[in-house]
mmCIF file of C-alpha atoms and ligand atoms in Angstrom:
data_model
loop_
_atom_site.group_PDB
_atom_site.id
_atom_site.type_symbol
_atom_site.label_atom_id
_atom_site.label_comp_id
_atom_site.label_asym_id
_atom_site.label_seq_id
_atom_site.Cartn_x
_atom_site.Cartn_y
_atom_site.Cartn_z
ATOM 1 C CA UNK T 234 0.000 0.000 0.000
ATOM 2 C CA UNK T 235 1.239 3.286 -0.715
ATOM 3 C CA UNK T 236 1.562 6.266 1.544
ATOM 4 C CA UNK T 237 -0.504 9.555 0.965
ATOM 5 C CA UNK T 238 1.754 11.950 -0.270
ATOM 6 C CA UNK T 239 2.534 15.202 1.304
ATOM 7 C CA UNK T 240 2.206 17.880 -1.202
ATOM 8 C CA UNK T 241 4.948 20.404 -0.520
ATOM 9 C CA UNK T 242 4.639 22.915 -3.616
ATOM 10 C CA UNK T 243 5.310 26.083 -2.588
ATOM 11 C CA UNK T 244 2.468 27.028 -5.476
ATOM 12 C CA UNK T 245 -0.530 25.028 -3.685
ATOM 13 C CA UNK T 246 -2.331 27.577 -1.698
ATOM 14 C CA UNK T 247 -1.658 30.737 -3.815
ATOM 15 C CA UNK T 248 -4.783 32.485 -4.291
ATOM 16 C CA UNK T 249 -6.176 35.429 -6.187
ATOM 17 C CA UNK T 250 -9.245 38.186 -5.907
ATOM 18 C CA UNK T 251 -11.722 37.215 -8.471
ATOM 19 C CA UNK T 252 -14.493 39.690 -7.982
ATOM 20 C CA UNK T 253 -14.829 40.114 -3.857
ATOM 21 C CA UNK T 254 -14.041 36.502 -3.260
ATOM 22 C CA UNK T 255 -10.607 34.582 -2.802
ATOM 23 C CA UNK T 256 -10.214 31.718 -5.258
ATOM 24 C CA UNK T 257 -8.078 28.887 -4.787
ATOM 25 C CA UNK T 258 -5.818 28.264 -7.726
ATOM 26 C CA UNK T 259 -4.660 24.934 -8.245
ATOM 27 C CA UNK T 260 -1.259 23.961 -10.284
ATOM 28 C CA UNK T 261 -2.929 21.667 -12.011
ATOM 29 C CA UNK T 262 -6.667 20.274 -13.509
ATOM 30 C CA UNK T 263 -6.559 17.041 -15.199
ATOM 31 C CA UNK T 264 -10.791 16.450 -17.414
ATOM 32 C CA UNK T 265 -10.969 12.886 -17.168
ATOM 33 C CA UNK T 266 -10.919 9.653 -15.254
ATOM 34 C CA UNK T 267 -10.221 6.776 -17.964
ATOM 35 C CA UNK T 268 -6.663 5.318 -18.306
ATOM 36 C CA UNK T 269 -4.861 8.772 -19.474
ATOM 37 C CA UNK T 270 -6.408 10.708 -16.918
ATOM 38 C CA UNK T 271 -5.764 8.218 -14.227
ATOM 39 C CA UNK T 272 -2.267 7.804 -14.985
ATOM 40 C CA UNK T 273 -1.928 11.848 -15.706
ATOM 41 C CA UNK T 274 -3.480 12.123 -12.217
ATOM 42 C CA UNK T 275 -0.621 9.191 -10.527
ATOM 43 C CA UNK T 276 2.135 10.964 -12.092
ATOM 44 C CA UNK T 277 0.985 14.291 -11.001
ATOM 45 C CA UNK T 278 0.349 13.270 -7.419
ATOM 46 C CA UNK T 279 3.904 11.849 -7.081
ATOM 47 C CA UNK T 280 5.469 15.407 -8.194
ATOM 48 C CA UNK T 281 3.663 16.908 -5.645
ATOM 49 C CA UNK T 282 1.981 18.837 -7.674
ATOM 50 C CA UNK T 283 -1.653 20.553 -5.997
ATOM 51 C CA UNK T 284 -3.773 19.002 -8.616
ATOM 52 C CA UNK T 285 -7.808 18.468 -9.498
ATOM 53 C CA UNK T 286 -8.807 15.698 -11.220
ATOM 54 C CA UNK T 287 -12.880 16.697 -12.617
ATOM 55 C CA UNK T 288 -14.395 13.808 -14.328
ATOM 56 C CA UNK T 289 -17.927 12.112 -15.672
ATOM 57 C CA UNK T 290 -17.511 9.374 -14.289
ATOM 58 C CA UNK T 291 -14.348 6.728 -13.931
ATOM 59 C CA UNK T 292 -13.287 3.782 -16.405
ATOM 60 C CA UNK T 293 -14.052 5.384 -20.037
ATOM 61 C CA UNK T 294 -14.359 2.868 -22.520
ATOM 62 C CA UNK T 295 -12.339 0.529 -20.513
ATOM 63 C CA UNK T 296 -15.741 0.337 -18.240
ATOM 64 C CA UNK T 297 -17.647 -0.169 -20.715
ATOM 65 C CA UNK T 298 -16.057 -2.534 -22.839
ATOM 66 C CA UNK T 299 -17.527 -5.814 -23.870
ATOM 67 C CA UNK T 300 -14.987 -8.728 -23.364
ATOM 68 C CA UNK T 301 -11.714 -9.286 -21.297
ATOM 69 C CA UNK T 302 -9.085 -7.251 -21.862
ATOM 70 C CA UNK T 303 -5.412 -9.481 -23.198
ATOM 71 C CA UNK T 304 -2.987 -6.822 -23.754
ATOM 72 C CA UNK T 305 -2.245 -5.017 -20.605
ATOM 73 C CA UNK T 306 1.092 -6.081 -19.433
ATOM 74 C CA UNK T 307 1.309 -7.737 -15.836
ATOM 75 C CA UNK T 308 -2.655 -8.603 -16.370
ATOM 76 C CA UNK T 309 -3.172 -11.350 -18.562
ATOM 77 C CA UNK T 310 -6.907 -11.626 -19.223
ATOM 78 C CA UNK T 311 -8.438 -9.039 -16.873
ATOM 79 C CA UNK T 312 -12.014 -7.562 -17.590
ATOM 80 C CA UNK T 313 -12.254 -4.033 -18.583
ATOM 81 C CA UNK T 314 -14.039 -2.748 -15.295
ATOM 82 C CA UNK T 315 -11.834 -4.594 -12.961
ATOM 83 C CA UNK T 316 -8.679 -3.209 -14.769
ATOM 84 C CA UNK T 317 -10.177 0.362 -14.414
ATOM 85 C CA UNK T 318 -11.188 -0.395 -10.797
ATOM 86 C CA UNK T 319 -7.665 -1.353 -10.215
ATOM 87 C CA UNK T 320 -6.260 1.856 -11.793
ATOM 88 C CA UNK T 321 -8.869 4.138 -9.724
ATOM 89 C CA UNK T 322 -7.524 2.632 -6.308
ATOM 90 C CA UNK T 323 -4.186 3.527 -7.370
ATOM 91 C CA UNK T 324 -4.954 7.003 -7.899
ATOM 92 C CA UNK T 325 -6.746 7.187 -4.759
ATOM 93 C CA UNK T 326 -3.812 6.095 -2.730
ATOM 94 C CA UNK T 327 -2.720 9.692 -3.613
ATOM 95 C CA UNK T 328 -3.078 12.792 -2.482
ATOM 96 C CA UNK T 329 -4.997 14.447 -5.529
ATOM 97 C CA UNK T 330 -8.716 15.722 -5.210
ATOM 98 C CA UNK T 331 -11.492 14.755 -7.270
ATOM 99 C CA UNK T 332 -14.226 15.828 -8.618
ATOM 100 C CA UNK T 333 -17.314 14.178 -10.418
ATOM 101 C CA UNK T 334 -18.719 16.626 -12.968
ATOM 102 C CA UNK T 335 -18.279 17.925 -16.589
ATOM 103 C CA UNK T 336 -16.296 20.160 -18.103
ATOM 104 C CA UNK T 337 -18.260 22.474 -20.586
ATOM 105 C CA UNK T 338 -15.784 25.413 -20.840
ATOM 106 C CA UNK T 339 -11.902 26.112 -20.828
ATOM 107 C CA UNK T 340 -10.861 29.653 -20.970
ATOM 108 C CA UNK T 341 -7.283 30.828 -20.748
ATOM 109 C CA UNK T 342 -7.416 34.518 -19.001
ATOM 110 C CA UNK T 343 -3.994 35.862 -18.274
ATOM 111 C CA UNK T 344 -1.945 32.797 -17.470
ATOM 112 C CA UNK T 345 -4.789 31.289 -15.550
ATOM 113 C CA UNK T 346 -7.324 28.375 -16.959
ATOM 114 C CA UNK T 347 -10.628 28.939 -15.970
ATOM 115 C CA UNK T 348 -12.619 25.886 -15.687
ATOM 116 C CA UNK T 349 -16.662 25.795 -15.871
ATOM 117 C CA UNK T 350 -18.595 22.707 -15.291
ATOM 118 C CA UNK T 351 -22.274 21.291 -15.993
ATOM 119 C CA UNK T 352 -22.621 21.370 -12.180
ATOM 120 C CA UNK T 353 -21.871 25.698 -11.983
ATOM 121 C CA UNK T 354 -18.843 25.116 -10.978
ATOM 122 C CA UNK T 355 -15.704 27.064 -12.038
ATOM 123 C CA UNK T 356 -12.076 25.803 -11.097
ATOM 124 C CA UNK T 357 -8.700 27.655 -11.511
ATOM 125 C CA UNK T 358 -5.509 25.954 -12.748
ATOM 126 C CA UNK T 359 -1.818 26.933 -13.861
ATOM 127 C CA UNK T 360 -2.030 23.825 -16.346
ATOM 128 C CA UNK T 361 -4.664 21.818 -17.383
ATOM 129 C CA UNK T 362 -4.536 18.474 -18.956
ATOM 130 C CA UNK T 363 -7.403 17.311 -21.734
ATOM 131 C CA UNK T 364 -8.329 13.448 -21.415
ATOM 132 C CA UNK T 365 -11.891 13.469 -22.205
ATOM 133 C CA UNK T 366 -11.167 10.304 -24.333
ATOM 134 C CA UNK T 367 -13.848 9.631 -27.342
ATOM 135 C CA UNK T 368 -17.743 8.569 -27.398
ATOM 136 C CA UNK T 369 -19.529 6.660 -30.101
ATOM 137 C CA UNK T 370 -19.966 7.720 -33.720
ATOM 138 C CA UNK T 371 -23.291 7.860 -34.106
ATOM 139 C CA UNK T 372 -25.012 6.487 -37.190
ATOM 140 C CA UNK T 373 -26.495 9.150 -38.764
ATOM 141 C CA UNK T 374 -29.468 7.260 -40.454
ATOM 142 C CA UNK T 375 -33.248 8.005 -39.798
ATOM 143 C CA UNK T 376 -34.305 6.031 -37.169
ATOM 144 C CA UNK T 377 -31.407 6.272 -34.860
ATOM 145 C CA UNK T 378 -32.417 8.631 -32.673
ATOM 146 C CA UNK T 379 -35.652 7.866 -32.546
ATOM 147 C CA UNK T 380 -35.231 4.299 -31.059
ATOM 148 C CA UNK T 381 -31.986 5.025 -28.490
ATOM 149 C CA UNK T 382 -32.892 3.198 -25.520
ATOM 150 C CA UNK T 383 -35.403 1.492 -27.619
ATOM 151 C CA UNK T 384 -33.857 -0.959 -29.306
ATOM 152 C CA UNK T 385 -30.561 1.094 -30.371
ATOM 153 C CA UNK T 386 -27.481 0.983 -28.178
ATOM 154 C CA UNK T 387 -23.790 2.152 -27.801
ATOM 155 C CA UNK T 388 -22.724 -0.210 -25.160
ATOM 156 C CA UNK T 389 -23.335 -4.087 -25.122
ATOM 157 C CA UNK T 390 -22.051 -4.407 -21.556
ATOM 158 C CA UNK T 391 -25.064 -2.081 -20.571
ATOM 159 C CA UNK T 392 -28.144 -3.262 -22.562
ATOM 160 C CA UNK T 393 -26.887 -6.223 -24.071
ATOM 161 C CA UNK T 394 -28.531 -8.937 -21.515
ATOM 162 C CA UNK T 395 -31.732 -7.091 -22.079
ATOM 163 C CA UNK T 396 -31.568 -9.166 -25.784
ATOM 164 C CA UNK T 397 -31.531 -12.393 -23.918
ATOM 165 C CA UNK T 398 -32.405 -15.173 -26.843
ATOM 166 C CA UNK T 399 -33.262 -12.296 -29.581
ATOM 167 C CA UNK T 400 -32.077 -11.049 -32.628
ATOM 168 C CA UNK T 401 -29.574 -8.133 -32.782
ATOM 169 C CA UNK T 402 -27.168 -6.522 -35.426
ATOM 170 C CA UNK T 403 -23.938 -5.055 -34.833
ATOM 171 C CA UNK T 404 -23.142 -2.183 -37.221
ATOM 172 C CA UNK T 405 -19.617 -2.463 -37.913
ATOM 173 C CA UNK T 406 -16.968 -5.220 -38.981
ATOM 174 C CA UNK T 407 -14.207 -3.823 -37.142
ATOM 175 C CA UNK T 408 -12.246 -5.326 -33.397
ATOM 176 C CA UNK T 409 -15.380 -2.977 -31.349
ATOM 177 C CA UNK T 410 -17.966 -4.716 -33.555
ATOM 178 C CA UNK T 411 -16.490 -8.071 -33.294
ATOM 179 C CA UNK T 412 -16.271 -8.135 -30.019
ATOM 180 C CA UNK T 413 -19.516 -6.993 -29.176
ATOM 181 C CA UNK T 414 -20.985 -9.655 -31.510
ATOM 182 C CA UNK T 415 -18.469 -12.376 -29.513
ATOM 183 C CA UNK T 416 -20.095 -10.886 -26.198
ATOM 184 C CA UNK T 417 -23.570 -10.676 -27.127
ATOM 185 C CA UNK T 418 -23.153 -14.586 -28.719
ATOM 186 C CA UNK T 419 -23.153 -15.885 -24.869
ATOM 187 C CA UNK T 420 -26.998 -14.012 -24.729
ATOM 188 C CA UNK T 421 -28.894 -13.397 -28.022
ATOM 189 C CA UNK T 422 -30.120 -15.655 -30.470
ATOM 190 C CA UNK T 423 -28.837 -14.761 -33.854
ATOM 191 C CA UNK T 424 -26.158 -11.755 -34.744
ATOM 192 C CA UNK T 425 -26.039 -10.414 -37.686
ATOM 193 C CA UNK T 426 -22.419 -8.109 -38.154
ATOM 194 C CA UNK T 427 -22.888 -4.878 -40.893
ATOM 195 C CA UNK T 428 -19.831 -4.261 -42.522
ATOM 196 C CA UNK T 429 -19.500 -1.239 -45.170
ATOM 197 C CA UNK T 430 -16.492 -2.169 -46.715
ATOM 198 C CA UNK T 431 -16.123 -5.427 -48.637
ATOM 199 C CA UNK T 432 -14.371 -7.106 -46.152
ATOM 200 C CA UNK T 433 -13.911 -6.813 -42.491
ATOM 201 C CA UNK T 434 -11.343 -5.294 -40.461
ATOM 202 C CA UNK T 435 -11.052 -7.338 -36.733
ATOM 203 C CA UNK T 436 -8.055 -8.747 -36.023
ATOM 204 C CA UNK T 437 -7.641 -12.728 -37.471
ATOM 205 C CA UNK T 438 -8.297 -14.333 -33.626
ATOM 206 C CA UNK T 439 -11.440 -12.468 -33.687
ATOM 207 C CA UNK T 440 -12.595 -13.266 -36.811
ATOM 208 C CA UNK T 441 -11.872 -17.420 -35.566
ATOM 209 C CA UNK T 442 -13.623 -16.705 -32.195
ATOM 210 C CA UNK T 443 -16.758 -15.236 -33.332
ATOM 211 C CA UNK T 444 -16.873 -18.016 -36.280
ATOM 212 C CA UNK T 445 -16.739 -21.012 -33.361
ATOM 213 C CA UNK T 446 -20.189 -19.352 -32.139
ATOM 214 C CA UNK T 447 -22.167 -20.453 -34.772
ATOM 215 C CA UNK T 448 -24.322 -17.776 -34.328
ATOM 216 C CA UNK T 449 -22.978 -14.569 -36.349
ATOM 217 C CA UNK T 450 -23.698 -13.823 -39.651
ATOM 218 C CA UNK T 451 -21.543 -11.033 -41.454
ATOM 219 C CA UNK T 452 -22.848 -9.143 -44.442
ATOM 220 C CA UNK T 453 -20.059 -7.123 -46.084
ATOM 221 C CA UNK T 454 -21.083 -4.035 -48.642
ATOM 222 C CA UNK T 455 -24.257 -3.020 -46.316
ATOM 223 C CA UNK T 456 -24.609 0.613 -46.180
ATOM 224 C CA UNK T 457 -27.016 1.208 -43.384
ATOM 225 C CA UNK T 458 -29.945 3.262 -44.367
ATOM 226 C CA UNK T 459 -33.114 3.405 -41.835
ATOM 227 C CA UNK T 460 -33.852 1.468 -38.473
ATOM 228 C CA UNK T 461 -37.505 0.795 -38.186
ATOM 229 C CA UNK T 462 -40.257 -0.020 -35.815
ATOM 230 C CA UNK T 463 -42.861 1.232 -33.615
ATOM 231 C CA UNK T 464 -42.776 0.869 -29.986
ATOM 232 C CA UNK T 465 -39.135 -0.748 -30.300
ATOM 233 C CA UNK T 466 -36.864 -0.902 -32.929
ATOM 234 C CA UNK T 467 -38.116 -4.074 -35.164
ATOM 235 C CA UNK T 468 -35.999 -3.852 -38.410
ATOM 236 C CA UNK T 469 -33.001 -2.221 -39.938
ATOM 237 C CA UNK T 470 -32.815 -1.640 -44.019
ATOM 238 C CA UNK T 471 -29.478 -1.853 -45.594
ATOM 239 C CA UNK T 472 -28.488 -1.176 -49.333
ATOM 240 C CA UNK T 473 -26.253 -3.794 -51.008
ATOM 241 C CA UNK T 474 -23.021 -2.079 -52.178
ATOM 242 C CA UNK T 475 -22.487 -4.152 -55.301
ATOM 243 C CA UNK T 476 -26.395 -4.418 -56.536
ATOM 244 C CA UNK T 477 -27.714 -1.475 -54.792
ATOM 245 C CA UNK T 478 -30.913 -3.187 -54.067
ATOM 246 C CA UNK T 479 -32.680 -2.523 -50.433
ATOM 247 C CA UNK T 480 -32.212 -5.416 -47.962
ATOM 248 C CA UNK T 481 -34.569 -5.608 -44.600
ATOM 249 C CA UNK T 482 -33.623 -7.279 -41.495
ATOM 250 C CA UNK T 483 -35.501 -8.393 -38.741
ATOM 251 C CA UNK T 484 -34.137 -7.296 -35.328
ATOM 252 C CA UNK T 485 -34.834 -6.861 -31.742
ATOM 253 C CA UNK T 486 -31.920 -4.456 -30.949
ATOM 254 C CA UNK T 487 -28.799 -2.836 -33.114
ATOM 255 C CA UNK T 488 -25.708 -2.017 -31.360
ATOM 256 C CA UNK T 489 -23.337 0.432 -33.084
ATOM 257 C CA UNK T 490 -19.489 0.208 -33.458
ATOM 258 C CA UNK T 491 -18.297 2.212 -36.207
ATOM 259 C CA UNK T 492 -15.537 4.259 -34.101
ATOM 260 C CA UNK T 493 -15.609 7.009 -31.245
ATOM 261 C CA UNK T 494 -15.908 10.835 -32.090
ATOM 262 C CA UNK T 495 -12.888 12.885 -29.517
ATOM 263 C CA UNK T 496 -15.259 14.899 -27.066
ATOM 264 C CA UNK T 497 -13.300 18.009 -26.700
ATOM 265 C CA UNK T 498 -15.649 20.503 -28.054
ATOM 266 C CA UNK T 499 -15.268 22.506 -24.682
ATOM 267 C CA UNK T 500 -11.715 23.193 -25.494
ATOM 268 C CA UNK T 501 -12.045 24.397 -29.170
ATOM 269 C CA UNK T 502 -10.601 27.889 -28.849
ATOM 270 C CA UNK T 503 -7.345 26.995 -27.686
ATOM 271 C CA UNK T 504 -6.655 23.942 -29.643
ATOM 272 C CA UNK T 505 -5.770 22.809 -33.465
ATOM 273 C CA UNK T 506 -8.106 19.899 -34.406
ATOM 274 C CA UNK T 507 -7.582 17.445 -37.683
ATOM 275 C CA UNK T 508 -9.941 16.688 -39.805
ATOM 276 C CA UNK T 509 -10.931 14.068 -37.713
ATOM 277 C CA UNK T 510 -11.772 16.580 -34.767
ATOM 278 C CA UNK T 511 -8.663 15.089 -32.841
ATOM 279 C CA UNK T 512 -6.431 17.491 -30.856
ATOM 280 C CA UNK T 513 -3.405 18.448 -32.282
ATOM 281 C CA UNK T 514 -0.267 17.953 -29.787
ATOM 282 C CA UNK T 515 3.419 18.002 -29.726
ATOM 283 C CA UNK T 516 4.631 14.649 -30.097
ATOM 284 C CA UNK T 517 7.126 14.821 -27.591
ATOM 285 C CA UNK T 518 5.425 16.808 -24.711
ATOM 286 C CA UNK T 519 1.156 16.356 -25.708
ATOM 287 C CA UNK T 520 1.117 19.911 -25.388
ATOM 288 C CA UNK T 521 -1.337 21.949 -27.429
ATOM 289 C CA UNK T 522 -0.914 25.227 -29.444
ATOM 290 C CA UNK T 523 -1.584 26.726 -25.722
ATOM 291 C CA UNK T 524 0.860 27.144 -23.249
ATOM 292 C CA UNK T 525 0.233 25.220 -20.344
ATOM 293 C CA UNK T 526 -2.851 23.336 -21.616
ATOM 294 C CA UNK T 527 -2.045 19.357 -22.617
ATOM 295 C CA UNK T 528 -4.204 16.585 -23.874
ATOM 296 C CA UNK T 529 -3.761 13.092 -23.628
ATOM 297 C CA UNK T 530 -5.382 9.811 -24.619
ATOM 298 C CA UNK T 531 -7.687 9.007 -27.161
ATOM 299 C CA UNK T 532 -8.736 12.814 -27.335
ATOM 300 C CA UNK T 533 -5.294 13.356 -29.224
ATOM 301 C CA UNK T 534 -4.163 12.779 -33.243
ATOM 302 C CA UNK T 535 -2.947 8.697 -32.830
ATOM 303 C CA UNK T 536 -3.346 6.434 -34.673
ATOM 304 C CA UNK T 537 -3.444 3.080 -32.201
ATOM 305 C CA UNK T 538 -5.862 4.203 -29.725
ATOM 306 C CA UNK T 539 -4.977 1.459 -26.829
ATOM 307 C CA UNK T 540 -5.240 1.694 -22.632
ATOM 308 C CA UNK T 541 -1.102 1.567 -22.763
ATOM 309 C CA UNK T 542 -0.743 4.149 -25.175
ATOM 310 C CA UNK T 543 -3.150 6.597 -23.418
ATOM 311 C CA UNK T 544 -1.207 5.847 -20.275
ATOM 312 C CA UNK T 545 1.796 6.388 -22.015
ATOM 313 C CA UNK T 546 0.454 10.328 -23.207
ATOM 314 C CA UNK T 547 -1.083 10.655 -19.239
ATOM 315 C CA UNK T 548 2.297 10.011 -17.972
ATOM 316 C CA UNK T 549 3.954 12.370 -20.811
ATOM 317 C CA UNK T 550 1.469 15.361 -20.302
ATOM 318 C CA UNK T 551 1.713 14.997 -16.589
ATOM 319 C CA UNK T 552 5.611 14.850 -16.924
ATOM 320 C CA UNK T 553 5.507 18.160 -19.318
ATOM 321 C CA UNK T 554 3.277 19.984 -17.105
ATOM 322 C CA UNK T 555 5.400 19.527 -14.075
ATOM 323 C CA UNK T 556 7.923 21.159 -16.078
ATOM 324 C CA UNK T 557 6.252 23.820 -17.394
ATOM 325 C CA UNK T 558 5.011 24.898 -13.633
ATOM 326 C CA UNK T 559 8.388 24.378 -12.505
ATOM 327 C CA UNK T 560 9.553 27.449 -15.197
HETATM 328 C C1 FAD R 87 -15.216 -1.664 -27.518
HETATM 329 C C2 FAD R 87 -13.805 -1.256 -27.176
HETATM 330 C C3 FAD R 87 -12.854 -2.216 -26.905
HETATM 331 C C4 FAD R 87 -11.534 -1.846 -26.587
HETATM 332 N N1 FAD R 87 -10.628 -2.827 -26.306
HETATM 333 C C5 FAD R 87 -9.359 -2.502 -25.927
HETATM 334 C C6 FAD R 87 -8.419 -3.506 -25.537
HETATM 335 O O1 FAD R 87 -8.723 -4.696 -25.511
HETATM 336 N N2 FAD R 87 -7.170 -3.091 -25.191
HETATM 337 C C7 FAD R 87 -6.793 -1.774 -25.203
HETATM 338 O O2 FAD R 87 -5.652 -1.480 -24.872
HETATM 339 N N3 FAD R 87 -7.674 -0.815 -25.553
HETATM 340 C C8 FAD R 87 -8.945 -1.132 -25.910
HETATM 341 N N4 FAD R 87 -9.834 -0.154 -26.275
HETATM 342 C C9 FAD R 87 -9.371 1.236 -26.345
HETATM 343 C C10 FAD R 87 -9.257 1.881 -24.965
HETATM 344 O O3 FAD R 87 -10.434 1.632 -24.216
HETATM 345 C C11 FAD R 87 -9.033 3.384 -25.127
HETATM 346 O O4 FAD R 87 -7.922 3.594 -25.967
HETATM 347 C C12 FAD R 87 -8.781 4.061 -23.790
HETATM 348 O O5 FAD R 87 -9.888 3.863 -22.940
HETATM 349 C C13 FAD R 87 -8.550 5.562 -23.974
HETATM 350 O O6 FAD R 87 -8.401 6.138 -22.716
HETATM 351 P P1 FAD R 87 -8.651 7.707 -22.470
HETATM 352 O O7 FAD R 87 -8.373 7.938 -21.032
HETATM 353 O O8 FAD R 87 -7.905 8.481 -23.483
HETATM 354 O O9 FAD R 87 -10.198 7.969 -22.808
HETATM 355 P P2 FAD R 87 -11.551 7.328 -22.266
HETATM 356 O O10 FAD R 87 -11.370 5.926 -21.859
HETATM 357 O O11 FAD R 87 -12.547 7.637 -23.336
HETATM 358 O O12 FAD R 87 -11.890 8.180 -20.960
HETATM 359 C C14 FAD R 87 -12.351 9.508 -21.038
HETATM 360 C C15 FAD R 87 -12.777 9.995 -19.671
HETATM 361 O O13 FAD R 87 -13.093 11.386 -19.739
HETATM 362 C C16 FAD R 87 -14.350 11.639 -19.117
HETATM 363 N N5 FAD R 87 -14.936 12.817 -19.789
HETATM 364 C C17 FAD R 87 -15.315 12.945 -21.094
HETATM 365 N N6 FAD R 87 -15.770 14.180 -21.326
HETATM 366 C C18 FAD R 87 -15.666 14.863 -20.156
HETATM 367 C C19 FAD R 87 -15.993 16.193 -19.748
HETATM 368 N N7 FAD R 87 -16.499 17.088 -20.604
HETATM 369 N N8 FAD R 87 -15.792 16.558 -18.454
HETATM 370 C C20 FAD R 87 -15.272 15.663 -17.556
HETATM 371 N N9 FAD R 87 -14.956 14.381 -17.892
HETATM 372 C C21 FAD R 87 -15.143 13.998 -19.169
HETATM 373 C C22 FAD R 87 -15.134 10.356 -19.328
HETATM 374 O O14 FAD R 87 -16.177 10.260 -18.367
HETATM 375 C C23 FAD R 87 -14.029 9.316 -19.095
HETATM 376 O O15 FAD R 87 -13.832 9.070 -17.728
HETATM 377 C C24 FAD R 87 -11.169 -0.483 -26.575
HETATM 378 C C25 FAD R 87 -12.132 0.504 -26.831
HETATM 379 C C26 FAD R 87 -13.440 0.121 -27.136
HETATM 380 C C27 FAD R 87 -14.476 1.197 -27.409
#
């Protein structure tokens, strides 16, 4: 067990007038609690630095992911919520406080951040550190919307036993997709897998698990055009790439995988995004285009969005804003 540590910054308890009230300004504020923020939030703690950590919620998408996690070193097969449970007590044996809330506004106003949250609150930092990770692409089709919570879902480990011996589609040929059809094979009936492209994109041992079930069928070419019903969602119609005739399906639920969308729209006047609305950092540092401000995680350009690699940038940002405080 570690010890708490003592934070002896000289910078911790420097305050300044804001109006006719004495605000607290912190060295540091880290935006979320999934594996980059966690790890941003360790490292931080251990350089002593005075630092809020203002989250959702803990985990990310390792809490909500589908099957057991195999490439976390020191873990072996571990599921996703009892990896992120581990990481959480970690943090906790530090000194660092925390906050559950969400960040809807970064503003940089002399060399202060000024945080605002959903909850009315507003936080002041020397450095701030983006790890608000990524959340579903949504479909875009008629019908989506319409039937969330209905029949349409974004998380299999949430509403998947609700499909107990009934039909479902996964949108999506890709690892996401295949695993949630490999997970949802132990409770539905029948899965049928969407893929756009011609062929499908999971990795090989994938492909071989989901193939022992017996139960997935994969269309390839299907571009996804309505999801249908009354009550619930009952059917989805898809357009065959190479005939362009209109398909129907019937289905008791569709779970959608086609890749996460960064949420960082909160910080989008002091950051460079690509065209893929990921934040542009310095390679070597995961600073921004702002002094002082960082982002780390699956929030940032990368191409191989993993748990190590966002706790690789957590550990980098953290690292870079100690030094930048420290100048
Ligand atoms: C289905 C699936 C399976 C996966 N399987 C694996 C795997 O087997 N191995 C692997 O290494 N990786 C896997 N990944 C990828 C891995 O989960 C991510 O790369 C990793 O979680 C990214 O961590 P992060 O901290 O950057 O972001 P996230 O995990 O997305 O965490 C973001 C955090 O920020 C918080 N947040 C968001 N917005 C705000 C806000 N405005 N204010 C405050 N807090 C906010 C959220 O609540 C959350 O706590 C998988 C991902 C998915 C979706």
């Amino acid at each position: 067990m570690l010890k708490k540590q003592k934070i002896s910054n000289p910078v911790r308890n420097r305050r300044f007038l804001s109006g006719a009230n004495w605000v607290k300004i912190y060295d540091l504020i880290i935006i979320g609690g999934g594996p980059a923020g966690i790890t941003a939030g360790i490292y931080a703690a251990r350089q002593s630095l005075n630092t809020l950590l203002i989250t959702k919620e803990f985990g990310g998408q390792v809490a909500r992911k589908a099957v057991a996690i195999e490439n976390y070193p020191g873990f072996g097969q571990i599921s996703g919520l009892e990896l992120i449970q581990k990481f959480e007590k970690h943090l906790k044996e530090f000194r660092i406080k925390i906050k559950n809330d969400s960040v809807v506004k970064i503003k940089k106003v002399g060399q202060f951040f000024l945080v605002n949250t959903e909850g009315k609150n507003q936080f002041e930092a020397k450095a701030v550190i983006v790890t608000s990770g990524a959340d579903p692409r949504p479909l875009e089709v008629p019908g989506e919307k319409e039937f969330i919570g209905r029949g349409v879902s974004y998380c299999s480990v949430c509403d998947g036993p609700l499909f107990k011996d009934k039909t479902v589609a996964v949108i999506g040929g890709g690892n996401a997709g295949f695993e949630t059809a490999l997970f949802l094979s132990n409770i539905a009936k029948k899965i049928y897998i969407l893929e756009f492209n011609p062929s499908v994109r999971a990795d090989k041992v994938l492909q071989e698990r989901v193939k022992k079930t017996g139960k997935v069928e994969i269309i390839t070419s299907a571009i996804l055009k309505k999801i249908k019903g009354s009550q619930f969602a009952d059917s989805i119609v898809y357009e065959e790439g190479n005939t362009g005739k209109e398909k129907t399906l019937l289905i008791d639920g569709v779970f959608v995988e086609i890749g996460l969308q960064p949420s960082a729209s909160f910080v989008k006047d002091l950051v460079d995004f690509n065209e893929r609305d990921e934040i542009v950092v310095d390679f070597e540092t995961c600073q921004t285009k702002t002094p002082g401000l960082f982002a780390a995680g699956d929030v940032n350009v990368g191409h191989f969005k993993q748990i190590i690699t966002a706790c690789g940038e957590g550990a980098k940002a953290a690292l870079a804003a100690y030094e930048y405080l420290s100048r």
